[in-house]
């Protein structure tokens, strides 16, 4: 038994290119081909990625602008893979930050991602 967080599209395994981010009993990605989901992507499971709304979004070590910079993302519309969310420093009235795992690992302010609302539906708390 595994706990699924979200899904993304990756390398196909027997013509199934859906991969699930699991958080229990281990954390990582598992090919949908190996899980009994009733169809891929499974109903009600959100996508693991969102897109940036600004160019040069700073990735930080923790959920505050006072935290060390881990890196800077590219142009607006860059794709990021989200792992979970945390409550941190308020940015333009939004205190939700997302821990991303790709293309860098660290935290970005939710205000700058196209999540629709914060916290995004289906994204677990860190």
CSV table of N, CA and C in Angstrom, one decimal:
chain,number,residue,atom,x,y,z
A,1,UNK,N,0.9,-1.2,0.0
A,1,UNK,CA,0.0,0.0,0.0
A,1,UNK,C,0.9,1.2,0.0
A,2,UNK,N,0.5,2.2,-0.8
A,2,UNK,CA,1.3,3.5,-0.9
A,2,UNK,C,0.4,4.7,-0.8
A,3,UNK,N,0.9,5.8,-0.4
A,3,UNK,CA,0.1,7.0,-0.3
A,3,UNK,C,0.6,7.9,-1.5
A,4,UNK,N,-0.3,8.2,-2.4
A,4,UNK,CA,0.0,9.0,-3.6
A,4,UNK,C,-0.2,10.5,-3.3
A,5,UNK,N,0.7,11.3,-3.7
A,5,UNK,CA,0.7,12.8,-3.5
A,5,UNK,C,0.1,13.4,-4.8
A,6,UNK,N,0.7,13.0,-6.0
A,6,UNK,CA,0.4,13.7,-7.2
A,6,UNK,C,0.9,12.8,-8.4
A,7,UNK,N,0.7,13.3,-9.6
A,7,UNK,CA,1.2,12.6,-10.8
A,7,UNK,C,1.9,13.5,-11.7
A,8,UNK,N,2.8,13.0,-12.5
A,8,UNK,CA,3.5,13.7,-13.6
A,8,UNK,C,3.6,12.8,-14.8
A,9,UNK,N,4.0,13.3,-15.9
A,9,UNK,CA,4.3,12.5,-17.1
A,9,UNK,C,5.8,12.3,-17.3
A,10,UNK,N,6.1,11.0,-17.5
A,10,UNK,CA,7.5,10.7,-17.6
A,10,UNK,C,7.8,9.6,-18.7
A,11,UNK,N,8.9,8.9,-18.5
A,11,UNK,CA,9.2,7.8,-19.4
A,11,UNK,C,8.1,6.7,-19.4
A,12,UNK,N,7.6,6.3,-20.6
A,12,UNK,CA,6.6,5.3,-20.6
A,12,UNK,C,7.1,3.9,-20.2
A,13,UNK,N,6.3,3.2,-19.4
A,13,UNK,CA,6.6,1.9,-19.0
A,13,UNK,C,5.4,1.1,-19.6
A,14,UNK,N,5.6,0.2,-20.6
A,14,UNK,CA,4.6,-0.5,-21.3
A,14,UNK,C,3.5,0.4,-21.7
A,15,UNK,N,3.8,1.5,-22.4
A,15,UNK,CA,2.9,2.5,-23.0
A,15,UNK,C,2.1,3.3,-21.9
A,16,UNK,N,2.5,3.3,-20.7
A,16,UNK,CA,1.9,4.1,-19.6
A,16,UNK,C,3.0,5.1,-19.2
A,17,UNK,N,2.8,6.4,-19.5
A,17,UNK,CA,3.8,7.4,-19.1
A,17,UNK,C,3.4,8.2,-17.9
A,18,UNK,N,2.4,7.7,-17.1
A,18,UNK,CA,2.1,8.4,-15.8
A,18,UNK,C,2.9,7.9,-14.7
A,19,UNK,N,3.5,8.8,-13.9
A,19,UNK,CA,4.3,8.5,-12.8
A,19,UNK,C,3.7,9.2,-11.6
A,20,UNK,N,3.6,8.5,-10.4
A,20,UNK,CA,3.0,9.0,-9.2
A,20,UNK,C,4.1,9.3,-8.2
A,21,UNK,N,4.0,10.5,-7.6
A,21,UNK,CA,4.8,10.8,-6.5
A,21,UNK,C,4.2,10.2,-5.2
A,22,UNK,N,4.9,9.3,-4.5
A,22,UNK,CA,4.3,8.7,-3.3
A,22,UNK,C,5.1,9.3,-2.1
A,23,UNK,N,4.4,9.3,-1.0
A,23,UNK,CA,5.0,9.8,0.3
A,23,UNK,C,5.0,8.8,1.4
A,24,UNK,N,4.4,7.6,1.2
A,24,UNK,CA,4.5,6.5,2.2
A,24,UNK,C,4.4,5.2,1.4
A,25,UNK,N,5.1,4.2,1.8
A,25,UNK,CA,6.0,4.1,2.9
A,25,UNK,C,7.3,4.7,2.7
A,26,UNK,N,7.7,5.1,1.5
A,26,UNK,CA,8.9,5.8,1.1
A,26,UNK,C,8.5,7.0,0.3
A,27,UNK,N,9.4,7.9,0.1
A,27,UNK,CA,9.1,9.1,-0.8
A,27,UNK,C,9.8,8.9,-2.1
A,28,UNK,N,9.1,9.2,-3.2
A,28,UNK,CA,9.8,9.1,-4.5
A,28,UNK,C,8.7,8.9,-5.6
A,29,UNK,N,9.1,8.5,-6.8
A,29,UNK,CA,8.2,8.4,-7.9
A,29,UNK,C,8.1,6.9,-8.3
A,30,UNK,N,6.9,6.5,-8.6
A,30,UNK,CA,6.6,5.1,-9.1
A,30,UNK,C,5.8,5.2,-10.4
A,31,UNK,N,6.2,4.3,-11.3
A,31,UNK,CA,5.5,4.3,-12.6
A,31,UNK,C,4.1,3.8,-12.4
A,32,UNK,N,3.1,4.5,-13.0
A,32,UNK,CA,1.7,4.1,-12.9
A,32,UNK,C,1.4,2.7,-13.3
A,33,UNK,N,2.2,2.2,-14.2
A,33,UNK,CA,2.0,0.8,-14.7
A,33,UNK,C,2.0,-0.2,-13.5
A,34,UNK,N,2.8,0.1,-12.5
A,34,UNK,CA,3.0,-0.8,-11.3
A,34,UNK,C,2.0,-0.6,-10.2
A,35,UNK,N,1.1,0.3,-10.3
A,35,UNK,CA,0.1,0.6,-9.3
A,35,UNK,C,-1.3,0.3,-9.8
A,36,UNK,N,-2.2,-0.2,-8.9
A,36,UNK,CA,-3.6,-0.5,-9.3
A,36,UNK,C,-4.4,0.8,-9.0
A,37,UNK,N,-4.5,1.6,-10.1
A,37,UNK,CA,-5.2,2.9,-9.9
A,37,UNK,C,-6.6,3.0,-10.6
A,38,UNK,N,-6.9,2.0,-11.4
A,38,UNK,CA,-8.2,2.0,-12.1
A,38,UNK,C,-8.1,2.9,-13.3
A,39,UNK,N,-6.9,3.3,-13.7
A,39,UNK,CA,-6.7,4.1,-14.9
A,39,UNK,C,-5.8,5.2,-14.6
A,40,UNK,N,-4.9,5.6,-15.6
A,40,UNK,CA,-3.9,6.6,-15.3
A,40,UNK,C,-4.2,7.8,-16.2
A,41,UNK,N,-4.1,9.0,-15.7
A,41,UNK,CA,-3.9,9.3,-14.2
A,41,UNK,C,-5.2,8.9,-13.4
A,42,UNK,N,-5.0,8.6,-12.2
A,42,UNK,CA,-6.1,8.2,-11.3
A,42,UNK,C,-7.0,9.3,-11.0
A,43,UNK,N,-8.3,9.1,-10.9
A,43,UNK,CA,-9.2,10.2,-10.6
A,43,UNK,C,-8.9,10.8,-9.3
A,44,UNK,N,-9.0,12.1,-9.3
A,44,UNK,CA,-8.8,12.9,-8.1
A,44,UNK,C,-7.4,13.2,-7.7
A,45,UNK,N,-6.4,12.6,-8.4
A,45,UNK,CA,-5.0,12.9,-8.1
A,45,UNK,C,-4.5,14.1,-8.9
A,46,UNK,N,-4.0,15.1,-8.2
A,46,UNK,CA,-3.6,16.3,-8.9
A,46,UNK,C,-2.2,16.1,-9.6
A,47,UNK,N,-1.9,17.0,-10.6
A,47,UNK,CA,-0.6,17.0,-11.2
A,47,UNK,C,0.4,17.5,-10.2
A,48,UNK,N,1.6,17.1,-10.4
A,48,UNK,CA,2.7,17.5,-9.5
A,48,UNK,C,3.4,18.8,-9.8
A,49,UNK,N,3.0,19.3,-11.0
A,49,UNK,CA,3.8,20.5,-11.4
A,49,UNK,C,2.8,21.7,-11.6
A,50,UNK,N,3.4,22.9,-11.5
A,50,UNK,CA,2.8,24.1,-11.8
A,50,UNK,C,3.8,25.0,-12.6
A,51,UNK,N,3.3,26.1,-13.0
A,51,UNK,CA,4.2,27.0,-13.8
A,51,UNK,C,4.4,28.3,-13.1
A,52,UNK,N,5.5,28.9,-13.3
A,52,UNK,CA,5.8,30.2,-12.7
A,52,UNK,C,5.1,31.3,-13.4
A,53,UNK,N,4.8,32.4,-12.6
A,53,UNK,CA,4.0,33.5,-13.2
A,53,UNK,C,5.0,34.7,-13.4
A,54,UNK,N,6.3,34.6,-13.0
A,54,UNK,CA,7.2,35.6,-13.2
A,54,UNK,C,8.6,35.1,-13.7
A,55,UNK,N,9.4,35.9,-14.3
A,55,UNK,CA,10.7,35.5,-14.7
A,55,UNK,C,11.6,35.7,-13.6
A,56,UNK,N,12.6,34.8,-13.4
A,56,UNK,CA,13.6,34.9,-12.4
A,56,UNK,C,13.1,34.6,-10.9
A,57,UNK,N,12.2,33.7,-10.8
A,57,UNK,CA,11.7,33.4,-9.4
A,57,UNK,C,12.8,32.8,-8.6
A,58,UNK,N,13.0,33.3,-7.4
A,58,UNK,CA,14.1,32.9,-6.5
A,58,UNK,C,13.6,31.6,-5.7
A,59,UNK,N,14.5,30.6,-5.7
A,59,UNK,CA,14.2,29.4,-4.9
A,59,UNK,C,15.1,29.6,-3.7
A,60,UNK,N,14.4,29.3,-2.5
A,60,UNK,CA,15.1,29.6,-1.2
A,60,UNK,C,15.2,28.3,-0.4
A,61,UNK,N,16.0,28.3,0.6
A,61,UNK,CA,16.3,27.1,1.5
A,61,UNK,C,15.1,26.9,2.4
A,62,UNK,N,14.4,27.9,2.8
A,62,UNK,CA,13.2,27.8,3.6
A,62,UNK,C,12.1,28.8,3.2
A,63,UNK,N,11.0,28.9,3.8
A,63,UNK,CA,9.8,29.6,3.3
A,63,UNK,C,9.9,31.1,3.8
A,64,UNK,N,10.9,31.8,3.5
A,64,UNK,CA,11.1,33.2,3.8
A,64,UNK,C,12.1,33.8,2.9
A,65,UNK,N,12.0,35.1,2.6
A,65,UNK,CA,12.9,35.8,1.7
A,65,UNK,C,14.3,36.0,2.5
A,66,UNK,N,14.3,35.8,3.8
A,66,UNK,CA,15.5,36.0,4.5
A,66,UNK,C,16.4,34.7,4.5
A,67,UNK,N,15.8,33.7,3.9
A,67,UNK,CA,16.5,32.4,3.8
A,67,UNK,C,17.5,32.5,2.6
A,68,UNK,N,18.5,31.6,2.6
A,68,UNK,CA,19.5,31.6,1.6
A,68,UNK,C,18.9,31.2,0.2
A,69,UNK,N,19.4,31.8,-0.8
A,69,UNK,CA,19.0,31.5,-2.2
A,69,UNK,C,19.6,30.2,-2.6
A,70,UNK,N,18.8,29.3,-3.2
A,70,UNK,CA,19.2,28.0,-3.7
A,70,UNK,C,19.5,28.1,-5.2
A,71,UNK,N,18.7,29.0,-5.8
A,71,UNK,CA,18.9,29.2,-7.3
A,71,UNK,C,17.8,30.2,-7.8
A,72,UNK,N,17.8,30.4,-9.1
A,72,UNK,CA,16.9,31.3,-9.7
A,72,UNK,C,16.3,30.6,-10.9
A,73,UNK,N,15.0,30.6,-11.1
A,73,UNK,CA,14.4,29.9,-12.2
A,73,UNK,C,14.3,30.8,-13.4
A,74,UNK,N,14.0,30.3,-14.6
A,74,UNK,CA,14.1,31.0,-15.8
A,74,UNK,C,12.8,31.9,-16.1
A,75,UNK,N,12.4,31.9,-17.3
A,75,UNK,CA,11.3,32.8,-17.7
A,75,UNK,C,10.0,32.4,-17.1
A,76,UNK,N,9.0,33.3,-17.1
A,76,UNK,CA,7.7,33.1,-16.7
A,76,UNK,C,7.1,31.9,-17.5
A,77,UNK,N,6.4,31.0,-16.8
A,77,UNK,CA,5.9,29.8,-17.5
A,77,UNK,C,6.8,28.6,-17.3
A,78,UNK,N,7.9,28.8,-16.6
A,78,UNK,CA,8.8,27.7,-16.3
A,78,UNK,C,8.0,26.6,-15.5
A,79,UNK,N,8.3,25.4,-15.7
A,79,UNK,CA,7.6,24.3,-15.0
A,79,UNK,C,8.4,23.9,-13.8
A,80,UNK,N,7.7,23.8,-12.7
A,80,UNK,CA,8.3,23.3,-11.4
A,80,UNK,C,7.5,22.1,-10.9
A,81,UNK,N,8.2,21.2,-10.3
A,81,UNK,CA,7.5,20.0,-9.7
A,81,UNK,C,7.4,20.3,-8.2
A,82,UNK,N,6.1,20.3,-7.7
A,82,UNK,CA,5.8,20.6,-6.3
A,82,UNK,C,5.7,19.3,-5.5
A,83,UNK,N,6.3,19.4,-4.3
A,83,UNK,CA,6.3,18.2,-3.4
A,83,UNK,C,5.3,18.4,-2.3
A,84,UNK,N,5.3,19.6,-1.7
A,84,UNK,CA,4.4,19.9,-0.6
A,84,UNK,C,4.4,21.4,-0.3
A,85,UNK,N,3.6,21.9,0.6
A,85,UNK,CA,3.5,23.3,0.9
A,85,UNK,C,3.8,23.5,2.4
A,86,UNK,N,4.3,24.8,2.7
A,86,UNK,CA,4.5,25.2,4.1
A,86,UNK,C,4.0,26.6,4.2
A,87,UNK,N,3.7,27.0,5.5
A,87,UNK,CA,3.3,28.3,5.8
A,87,UNK,C,4.5,29.1,6.2
A,88,UNK,N,4.7,30.2,5.5
A,88,UNK,CA,5.9,31.0,5.7
A,88,UNK,C,5.7,32.5,5.7
A,89,UNK,N,6.7,33.2,5.3
A,89,UNK,CA,6.6,34.7,5.2
A,89,UNK,C,5.5,35.0,4.2
A,90,UNK,N,4.7,36.0,4.5
A,90,UNK,CA,3.6,36.5,3.7
A,90,UNK,C,4.1,37.3,2.5
A,91,UNK,N,3.7,36.9,1.3
A,91,UNK,CA,4.1,37.6,0.1
A,91,UNK,C,2.9,38.1,-0.6
A,92,UNK,N,2.7,39.4,-0.7
A,92,UNK,CA,1.5,40.0,-1.3
A,92,UNK,C,0.2,39.3,-0.7
A,93,UNK,N,0.2,39.1,0.6
A,93,UNK,CA,-1.0,38.6,1.3
A,93,UNK,C,-1.1,37.1,1.3
A,94,UNK,N,-0.1,36.4,0.7
A,94,UNK,CA,-0.2,34.9,0.6
A,94,UNK,C,1.0,34.3,1.4
A,95,UNK,N,0.7,33.5,2.4
A,95,UNK,CA,1.7,33.0,3.3
A,95,UNK,C,2.1,31.5,2.9
A,96,UNK,N,1.5,31.0,1.8
A,96,UNK,CA,1.8,29.6,1.4
A,96,UNK,C,3.1,29.6,0.5
A,97,UNK,N,4.0,28.7,0.8
A,97,UNK,CA,5.2,28.5,0.0
A,97,UNK,C,5.2,27.0,-0.4
A,98,UNK,N,5.7,26.7,-1.6
A,98,UNK,CA,5.8,25.4,-2.0
A,98,UNK,C,7.2,24.9,-2.1
A,99,UNK,N,7.4,23.6,-1.6
A,99,UNK,CA,8.7,23.0,-1.8
A,99,UNK,C,8.7,22.4,-3.1
A,100,UNK,N,9.7,22.8,-3.9
A,100,UNK,CA,9.8,22.2,-5.3
A,100,UNK,C,11.0,21.2,-5.3
A,101,UNK,N,10.9,20.3,-6.2
A,101,UNK,CA,12.0,19.3,-6.4
A,101,UNK,C,12.6,19.3,-7.7
A,102,UNK,N,12.0,20.1,-8.6
A,102,UNK,CA,12.6,20.3,-10.0
A,102,UNK,C,12.1,21.6,-10.6
A,103,UNK,N,13.0,22.3,-11.3
A,103,UNK,CA,14.3,22.0,-11.7
A,103,UNK,C,15.4,22.3,-10.6
A,104,UNK,N,15.0,22.9,-9.5
A,104,UNK,CA,15.9,23.0,-8.3
A,104,UNK,C,15.1,22.5,-7.1
A,105,UNK,N,15.8,22.3,-6.0
A,105,UNK,CA,15.1,21.9,-4.8
A,105,UNK,C,15.2,23.0,-3.8
A,106,UNK,N,14.0,23.4,-3.3
A,106,UNK,CA,13.9,24.5,-2.3
A,106,UNK,C,12.4,25.0,-2.3
A,107,UNK,N,12.3,26.2,-1.7
A,107,UNK,CA,11.0,26.8,-1.6
A,107,UNK,C,10.7,28.0,-2.5
A,108,UNK,N,9.5,28.1,-3.0
A,108,UNK,CA,9.1,29.3,-3.8
A,108,UNK,C,7.8,29.8,-3.2
A,109,UNK,N,7.6,31.1,-3.2
A,109,UNK,CA,6.4,31.7,-2.7
A,109,UNK,C,5.2,31.3,-3.6
A,110,UNK,N,4.1,30.8,-3.0
A,110,UNK,CA,2.9,30.4,-3.8
A,110,UNK,C,2.3,31.5,-4.6
A,111,UNK,N,2.5,32.7,-4.2
A,111,UNK,CA,2.0,33.9,-5.0
A,111,UNK,C,2.4,33.8,-6.4
A,112,UNK,N,3.6,33.3,-6.7
A,112,UNK,CA,4.2,33.3,-8.0
A,112,UNK,C,4.0,32.1,-8.8
A,113,UNK,N,3.2,31.1,-8.4
A,113,UNK,CA,2.9,29.9,-9.1
A,113,UNK,C,1.4,29.9,-9.5
A,114,UNK,N,1.1,29.3,-10.6
A,114,UNK,CA,-0.3,29.2,-11.2
A,114,UNK,C,-1.1,28.1,-10.5
A,115,UNK,N,-1.2,28.1,-9.2
A,115,UNK,CA,-1.9,27.0,-8.5
A,115,UNK,C,-3.4,27.2,-8.5
A,116,UNK,N,-3.8,28.4,-8.8
A,116,UNK,CA,-5.3,28.7,-8.7
A,116,UNK,C,-5.7,29.2,-7.4
A,117,UNK,N,-5.2,28.6,-6.3
A,117,UNK,CA,-5.5,29.0,-5.0
A,117,UNK,C,-4.4,28.4,-4.1
A,118,UNK,N,-4.2,28.9,-2.9
A,118,UNK,CA,-3.2,28.4,-2.0
A,118,UNK,C,-3.8,28.0,-0.7
A,119,UNK,N,-3.5,26.9,-0.1
A,119,UNK,CA,-2.7,25.8,-0.8
A,119,UNK,C,-3.4,25.2,-1.9
A,120,UNK,N,-2.7,24.7,-2.9
A,120,UNK,CA,-3.3,24.0,-4.1
A,120,UNK,C,-4.0,22.7,-3.6
A,121,UNK,N,-5.1,22.4,-4.3
A,121,UNK,CA,-5.9,21.2,-3.9
A,121,UNK,C,-5.0,20.0,-4.1
A,122,UNK,N,-5.0,19.1,-3.1
A,122,UNK,CA,-4.3,17.8,-3.2
A,122,UNK,C,-2.8,17.9,-2.8
A,123,UNK,N,-2.2,19.1,-2.6
A,123,UNK,CA,-0.8,19.2,-2.2
A,123,UNK,C,-0.8,19.1,-0.7
A,124,UNK,N,0.0,18.1,-0.2
A,124,UNK,CA,0.1,18.0,1.3
A,124,UNK,C,1.0,19.0,1.9
A,125,UNK,N,0.8,19.2,3.2
A,125,UNK,CA,1.6,20.1,4.0
A,125,UNK,C,2.9,19.4,4.3
A,126,UNK,N,4.0,20.1,4.2
A,126,UNK,CA,5.4,19.6,4.4
A,126,UNK,C,5.5,19.1,5.9
